[in-house]
Amino acid sequence: METATATVSPARAFIGVSEVWVPEGDRLVHAAGEYGALRAFEEASIRTSFGYGEGLPGKAWAEARPVVLKGFDGSYFKRTEAAKEAGLTSAVALPVFAGEVLKAVLVVLCGDDDTTIGAIEVWAERDGLLLLDDGYYGAAKHFEWVSQHTHFPKGQGLPGGVWAAQTPMLFRDLGSGYRFIRSESAGAAGLTTGLGLPVPVPGEQTYIATLLSARGTPIARRFEIWDAREARMGKDGGAMLIDGICEREGPLWSEDNPRRAQIWQGPIGQVLGSGLPQVISGGQIAAGYSSMVALPIHRGEEIAHIVAWYV
């Protein structure tokens, strides 16, 4: 992993806001967020809470599934005016369940213009195939159309591979990789990197989320997958970095950036200890990045994996 000490100005990010909502009594309250320069929207968010089924986080909670909302006007979204002033037009909510218990809801919000390219997709299993439940694609309209007309059996493509393995996966070079079924349209859209992850929910329904990043408006400049399963880490717990993609040269881990994370130590350790997603900015993260999101993926009641992305 790189050892740079100066922050590099990134390309304009696909995701404008990331925030974490946690249950407190019968409501979801604001736990963390990264808002960049959108101070008014941040202030509006901190003052807001959601009941069961209320707003986007409350809907993900009540329906126990990932939810994509591609337009706020006239919808159940509660912060429409503040979002409009901030230039935010779409959002995706990913619930984090440990067995039957909701731990948190991660919400990411995006703006929309003619140059914003990327994809956040939710795939759902129906009759033995994964079909697109919904997704946000920015200006990648043809890729969106192709995705709406694509399905995946278990083991095929990025969504099908995650479904078969029940683990997060990273795909590189989406435009030329034979494993990525939509490679031709991905290449035409400028999509380069794909992160797929299971979204466990109560019941039998299977959901897979995919984050597809483009070079011009990346979702992130670094992705990581950490394995926290006891079979790998032993009785002492912790997590091991098993895969990652970084836009800069150099190894993913070093003496300054160890491959293993222990409980409560560093951002990954905070996820291990709390079981909650973390949205962090500033000096707590690797040099050269302005913010990170770390998302736990449970198997039953225990954390099996953590995925992280850095901007």
Short mmCIF file of C-alpha atoms in Angstrom, two decimals:
data_model
loop_
_atom_site.label_atom_id
_atom_site.label_comp_id
_atom_site.label_asym_id
_atom_site.label_seq_id
_atom_site.Cartn_x
_atom_site.Cartn_y
_atom_site.Cartn_z
CA MET A 1 0.00 0.00 0.00
CA GLU A 2 1.17 3.52 -0.74
CA THR A 3 2.90 5.66 1.87
CA ALA A 4 2.14 9.10 0.44
CA THR A 5 1.53 11.84 2.95
CA ALA A 6 -0.17 14.44 0.76
CA THR A 7 -3.79 14.20 -0.27
CA VAL A 8 -4.21 13.85 -4.02
CA SER A 9 -7.15 15.71 -5.54
CA PRO A 10 -9.42 12.94 -6.83
CA ALA A 11 -11.64 12.95 -9.87
CA ARG A 12 -15.20 14.00 -9.11
CA ALA A 13 -16.75 11.13 -7.15
CA PHE A 14 -19.87 9.27 -8.27
CA ILE A 15 -21.20 9.18 -4.69
CA GLY A 16 -21.76 12.59 -3.12
CA VAL A 17 -22.84 11.60 0.41
CA SER A 18 -22.48 8.48 2.56
CA GLU A 19 -24.28 8.15 5.89
CA VAL A 20 -25.08 5.57 8.56
CA TRP A 21 -28.41 5.30 10.40
CA VAL A 22 -28.78 3.08 13.48
CA PRO A 23 -31.80 1.91 15.49
CA GLU A 24 -32.47 3.78 18.70
CA GLY A 25 -35.72 2.66 20.25
CA ASP A 26 -38.34 2.70 17.52
CA ARG A 27 -36.46 5.11 15.23
CA LEU A 28 -33.36 5.26 13.07
CA VAL A 29 -31.00 8.06 14.10
CA HIS A 30 -27.96 9.57 12.42
CA ALA A 31 -24.72 7.86 13.48
CA ALA A 32 -22.10 9.04 10.96
CA GLY A 33 -21.76 10.64 7.58
CA GLU A 34 -19.44 12.14 4.99
CA TYR A 35 -20.94 15.16 3.25
CA GLY A 36 -17.96 16.99 1.78
CA ALA A 37 -18.90 20.63 1.31
CA LEU A 38 -22.67 19.97 1.60
CA ARG A 39 -22.97 21.49 5.07
CA ALA A 40 -26.64 22.45 4.86
CA PHE A 41 -27.62 18.91 3.85
CA GLU A 42 -25.43 17.52 6.64
CA GLU A 43 -27.15 19.73 9.20
CA ALA A 44 -30.58 18.74 7.93
CA SER A 45 -29.61 15.07 8.13
CA ILE A 46 -28.27 15.23 11.68
CA ARG A 47 -31.58 16.75 12.82
CA THR A 48 -33.63 14.00 11.12
CA SER A 49 -34.72 10.57 12.34
CA PHE A 50 -36.86 7.88 10.71
CA GLY A 51 -39.60 5.64 12.01
CA TYR A 52 -40.22 2.10 10.81
CA GLY A 53 -41.12 2.38 7.13
CA GLU A 54 -40.50 6.15 7.08
CA GLY A 55 -38.23 7.74 4.50
CA LEU A 56 -35.57 5.82 2.61
CA PRO A 57 -33.73 4.31 5.63
CA GLY A 58 -37.04 3.39 7.26
CA LYS A 59 -38.26 1.70 4.08
CA ALA A 60 -35.09 -0.44 3.87
CA TRP A 61 -35.65 -1.36 7.52
CA ALA A 62 -39.35 -2.21 7.20
CA GLU A 63 -39.05 -4.09 3.91
CA ALA A 64 -35.75 -5.77 4.91
CA ARG A 65 -34.16 -5.22 1.52
CA PRO A 66 -31.88 -2.82 -0.35
CA VAL A 67 -33.81 0.09 -1.84
CA VAL A 68 -32.91 2.29 -4.84
CA LEU A 69 -34.63 5.68 -5.17
CA LYS A 70 -33.87 7.42 -8.47
CA GLY A 71 -35.94 10.55 -7.91
CA PHE A 72 -36.99 12.44 -4.80
CA ASP A 73 -39.80 14.69 -6.03
CA GLY A 74 -43.17 13.33 -4.96
CA SER A 75 -41.55 10.34 -3.23
CA TYR A 76 -41.30 9.17 0.38
CA PHE A 77 -37.86 10.80 0.69
CA LYS A 78 -37.99 13.18 3.69
CA ARG A 79 -35.15 15.60 2.91
CA THR A 80 -36.17 16.51 -0.64
CA GLU A 81 -35.68 20.27 -0.42
CA ALA A 82 -32.30 20.01 1.28
CA ALA A 83 -31.21 17.37 -1.25
CA LYS A 84 -32.32 19.53 -4.18
CA GLU A 85 -30.32 22.48 -2.87
CA ALA A 86 -27.30 20.18 -2.52
CA GLY A 87 -27.64 18.82 -6.07
CA LEU A 88 -28.48 15.30 -4.88
CA THR A 89 -31.04 13.45 -6.97
CA SER A 90 -30.80 9.72 -6.19
CA ALA A 91 -30.02 7.41 -3.28
CA VAL A 92 -29.47 3.76 -2.39
CA ALA A 93 -30.10 2.26 1.05
CA LEU A 94 -28.34 -0.96 2.11
CA PRO A 95 -29.65 -2.50 5.35
CA VAL A 96 -27.14 -4.31 7.57
CA PHE A 97 -28.74 -7.29 9.32
CA ALA A 98 -27.11 -9.64 11.81
CA GLY A 99 -29.48 -12.55 11.55
CA GLU A 100 -32.93 -11.12 12.24
CA VAL A 101 -31.61 -7.95 13.90
CA LEU A 102 -31.14 -4.69 12.01
CA LYS A 103 -27.77 -3.20 12.96
CA ALA A 104 -27.79 -0.16 10.65
CA VAL A 105 -28.72 1.23 7.25
CA LEU A 106 -26.01 2.61 4.97
CA VAL A 107 -27.34 5.29 2.61
CA VAL A 108 -25.37 6.69 -0.33
CA LEU A 109 -26.64 9.69 -2.31
CA CYS A 110 -25.65 10.78 -5.80
CA GLY A 111 -26.12 13.76 -8.09
CA ASP A 112 -27.08 13.51 -11.73
CA ASP A 113 -25.73 15.24 -14.83
CA ASP A 114 -24.65 14.40 -18.37
CA THR A 115 -21.13 13.33 -17.38
CA THR A 116 -21.62 11.30 -14.19
CA ILE A 117 -20.94 7.64 -15.01
CA GLY A 118 -21.13 4.66 -12.67
CA ALA A 119 -23.59 2.14 -11.32
CA ILE A 120 -25.03 0.98 -8.02
CA GLU A 121 -27.21 -2.06 -8.69
CA VAL A 122 -29.43 -4.36 -6.66
CA TRP A 123 -30.02 -7.87 -8.02
CA ALA A 124 -32.73 -10.14 -6.62
CA GLU A 125 -33.23 -13.89 -7.11
CA ARG A 126 -36.42 -14.94 -8.83
CA ASP A 127 -37.09 -18.49 -10.07
CA GLY A 128 -33.43 -19.49 -9.89
CA LEU A 129 -32.01 -16.42 -11.65
CA LEU A 130 -30.74 -13.03 -10.55
CA LEU A 131 -32.72 -10.21 -12.16
CA LEU A 132 -32.12 -6.49 -11.80
CA ASP A 133 -34.31 -5.25 -8.97
CA ASP A 134 -33.24 -1.64 -9.53
CA GLY A 135 -30.14 0.46 -10.04
CA TYR A 136 -28.76 3.96 -10.44
CA TYR A 137 -26.44 4.54 -13.43
CA GLY A 138 -25.97 8.28 -13.82
CA ALA A 139 -25.54 9.05 -17.51
CA ALA A 140 -24.77 5.42 -18.49
CA LYS A 141 -28.22 4.97 -20.07
CA HIS A 142 -27.31 2.27 -22.58
CA PHE A 143 -25.57 0.22 -19.90
CA GLU A 144 -28.68 0.63 -17.75
CA TRP A 145 -30.83 -0.72 -20.59
CA VAL A 146 -28.51 -3.69 -21.10
CA SER A 147 -28.60 -4.43 -17.36
CA GLN A 148 -32.40 -4.34 -17.31
CA HIS A 149 -32.39 -7.05 -19.98
CA THR A 150 -29.71 -9.26 -18.42
CA HIS A 151 -30.10 -12.10 -15.93
CA PHE A 152 -27.55 -14.27 -14.14
CA PRO A 153 -27.64 -17.91 -13.09
CA LYS A 154 -25.67 -18.84 -10.02
CA GLY A 155 -21.92 -18.60 -10.70
CA GLN A 156 -22.14 -16.41 -13.81
CA GLY A 157 -20.85 -12.84 -13.98
CA LEU A 158 -20.20 -10.65 -10.97
CA PRO A 159 -23.67 -10.93 -9.36
CA GLY A 160 -23.85 -14.67 -10.02
CA GLY A 161 -20.33 -15.21 -8.72
CA VAL A 162 -21.14 -13.45 -5.45
CA TRP A 163 -24.36 -15.47 -5.18
CA ALA A 164 -22.52 -18.78 -5.63
CA ALA A 165 -19.65 -17.96 -3.27
CA GLN A 166 -21.68 -15.95 -0.73
CA THR A 167 -18.65 -13.68 -0.46
CA PRO A 168 -17.80 -10.24 -1.83
CA MET A 169 -15.85 -10.20 -5.10
CA LEU A 170 -13.83 -7.67 -7.09
CA PHE A 171 -13.72 -7.64 -10.90
CA ARG A 172 -11.06 -5.71 -12.78
CA ASP A 173 -11.06 -4.33 -16.34
CA LEU A 174 -14.82 -4.62 -16.81
CA GLY A 175 -14.63 -3.55 -20.44
CA SER A 176 -12.31 -6.36 -21.47
CA GLY A 177 -12.77 -9.06 -18.83
CA TYR A 178 -14.41 -12.20 -20.19
CA ARG A 179 -15.90 -12.93 -16.75
CA PHE A 180 -17.98 -9.74 -16.84
CA ILE A 181 -20.99 -10.63 -18.98
CA ARG A 182 -21.79 -7.01 -19.91
CA SER A 183 -18.20 -6.16 -20.85
CA GLU A 184 -18.92 -4.57 -24.25
CA SER A 185 -21.46 -2.09 -22.88
CA ALA A 186 -19.35 -1.55 -19.75
CA GLY A 187 -16.36 -0.64 -21.89
CA ALA A 188 -18.46 1.75 -23.95
CA ALA A 189 -19.67 3.43 -20.76
CA GLY A 190 -16.15 3.72 -19.33
CA LEU A 191 -16.75 1.37 -16.39
CA THR A 192 -13.52 -0.17 -15.11
CA THR A 193 -13.94 -1.82 -11.68
CA GLY A 194 -16.74 -3.82 -10.06
CA LEU A 195 -17.37 -4.70 -6.41
CA GLY A 196 -20.11 -7.23 -5.72
CA LEU A 197 -21.40 -8.10 -2.28
CA PRO A 198 -24.18 -10.16 -0.73
CA VAL A 199 -26.80 -8.21 1.23
CA PRO A 200 -28.08 -10.67 3.85
CA VAL A 201 -31.66 -10.09 5.02
CA PRO A 202 -34.11 -12.11 7.14
CA GLY A 203 -35.98 -14.79 5.23
CA GLU A 204 -35.12 -16.69 2.07
CA GLN A 205 -34.75 -13.84 -0.45
CA THR A 206 -31.31 -13.35 -2.04
CA TYR A 207 -30.03 -9.84 -2.78
CA ILE A 208 -26.70 -8.93 -4.37
CA ALA A 209 -25.42 -5.35 -4.64
CA THR A 210 -22.85 -4.27 -7.22
CA LEU A 211 -20.86 -1.05 -7.29
CA LEU A 212 -19.38 -0.36 -10.74
CA SER A 213 -16.82 2.41 -10.92
CA ALA A 214 -15.74 4.54 -13.89
CA ARG A 215 -12.42 6.32 -14.28
CA GLY A 216 -13.85 9.82 -14.79
CA THR A 217 -16.33 9.80 -11.90
CA PRO A 218 -15.18 6.91 -9.69
CA ILE A 219 -17.18 5.42 -6.86
CA ALA A 220 -13.83 5.02 -5.13
CA ARG A 221 -10.10 5.14 -5.79
CA ARG A 222 -9.44 2.09 -3.67
CA PHE A 223 -11.51 -1.00 -2.82
CA GLU A 224 -10.74 -3.63 -0.17
CA ILE A 225 -12.24 -6.96 0.89
CA TRP A 226 -11.51 -8.21 4.43
CA ASP A 227 -12.20 -11.76 5.61
CA ALA A 228 -13.33 -11.98 9.25
CA ARG A 229 -14.47 -15.61 9.34
CA GLU A 230 -13.25 -17.54 12.35
CA ALA A 231 -11.92 -20.35 10.16
CA ARG A 232 -9.38 -17.94 8.70
CA MET A 233 -8.63 -15.75 11.70
CA GLY A 234 -8.75 -18.29 14.54
CA LYS A 235 -9.92 -17.71 18.09
CA ASP A 236 -8.21 -14.32 18.40
CA GLY A 237 -10.61 -12.85 15.85
CA GLY A 238 -9.73 -9.94 13.66
CA ALA A 239 -9.82 -9.70 9.87
CA MET A 240 -7.41 -10.22 6.98
CA LEU A 241 -7.20 -8.17 3.79
CA ILE A 242 -7.69 -10.74 1.02
CA ASP A 243 -8.24 -8.59 -2.08
CA GLY A 244 -8.15 -5.00 -3.17
CA ILE A 245 -7.78 -2.59 -6.06
CA CYS A 246 -5.93 0.71 -5.83
CA GLU A 247 -5.42 3.34 -8.53
CA ARG A 248 -1.87 3.99 -7.37
CA GLU A 249 1.23 1.85 -7.65
CA GLY A 250 2.58 -0.31 -4.85
CA PRO A 251 1.47 -3.21 -2.65
CA LEU A 252 -1.85 -3.17 -0.81
CA TRP A 253 -0.21 -3.80 2.54
CA SER A 254 3.11 -3.03 4.22
CA GLU A 255 4.60 -2.54 7.69
CA ASP A 256 2.85 0.83 7.90
CA ASN A 257 -0.41 -0.59 6.59
CA PRO A 258 -0.75 -4.13 7.95
CA ARG A 259 -2.72 -6.85 6.24
CA ARG A 260 -4.43 -7.88 9.48
CA ALA A 261 -6.84 -5.80 11.56
CA GLN A 262 -7.63 -6.48 15.21
CA ILE A 263 -10.89 -5.68 16.94
CA TRP A 264 -11.34 -1.98 17.81
CA GLN A 265 -8.03 -1.06 16.12
CA GLY A 266 -8.40 1.30 13.17
CA PRO A 267 -11.49 1.70 11.00
CA ILE A 268 -11.77 -2.02 10.13
CA GLY A 269 -11.35 -2.91 13.80
CA GLN A 270 -14.14 -0.48 14.68
CA VAL A 271 -16.44 -2.37 12.31
CA LEU A 272 -15.39 -5.68 13.86
CA GLY A 273 -16.06 -4.42 17.36
CA SER A 274 -19.32 -2.61 16.75
CA GLY A 275 -20.83 -4.64 13.93
CA LEU A 276 -21.76 -1.32 12.33
CA PRO A 277 -20.74 0.36 9.07
CA GLN A 278 -18.20 3.14 9.45
CA VAL A 279 -18.01 6.36 7.45
CA ILE A 280 -14.73 8.08 8.28
CA SER A 281 -12.79 11.08 7.05
CA GLY A 282 -9.61 12.84 8.05
CA GLY A 283 -6.51 11.45 9.71
CA GLN A 284 -7.97 8.09 10.73
CA ILE A 285 -7.64 6.67 7.22
CA ALA A 286 -4.77 5.88 4.86
CA ALA A 287 -2.72 8.81 3.64
CA GLY A 288 -3.84 10.29 0.34
CA TYR A 289 -7.57 9.66 0.81
CA SER A 290 -10.23 12.03 2.07
CA SER A 291 -12.85 9.52 3.25
CA MET A 292 -13.70 5.84 3.50
CA VAL A 293 -16.74 3.64 3.95
CA ALA A 294 -16.42 0.23 5.64
CA LEU A 295 -19.43 -2.08 5.45
CA PRO A 296 -19.82 -5.34 7.42
CA ILE A 297 -21.42 -8.39 5.82
CA HIS A 298 -22.83 -10.83 8.33
CA ARG A 299 -23.33 -14.55 8.01
CA GLY A 300 -25.96 -15.28 10.58
CA GLU A 301 -25.16 -13.16 13.61
CA GLU A 302 -21.39 -12.96 13.00
CA ILE A 303 -19.40 -10.73 10.67
CA ALA A 304 -18.00 -12.78 7.79
CA HIS A 305 -16.52 -10.03 5.61
CA ILE A 306 -15.96 -6.30 5.49
CA VAL A 307 -15.83 -4.33 2.27
CA ALA A 308 -14.25 -0.88 2.25
CA TRP A 309 -13.89 1.84 -0.34
CA TYR A 310 -11.82 5.02 -0.21
CA VAL A 311 -12.23 8.34 -2.02
#
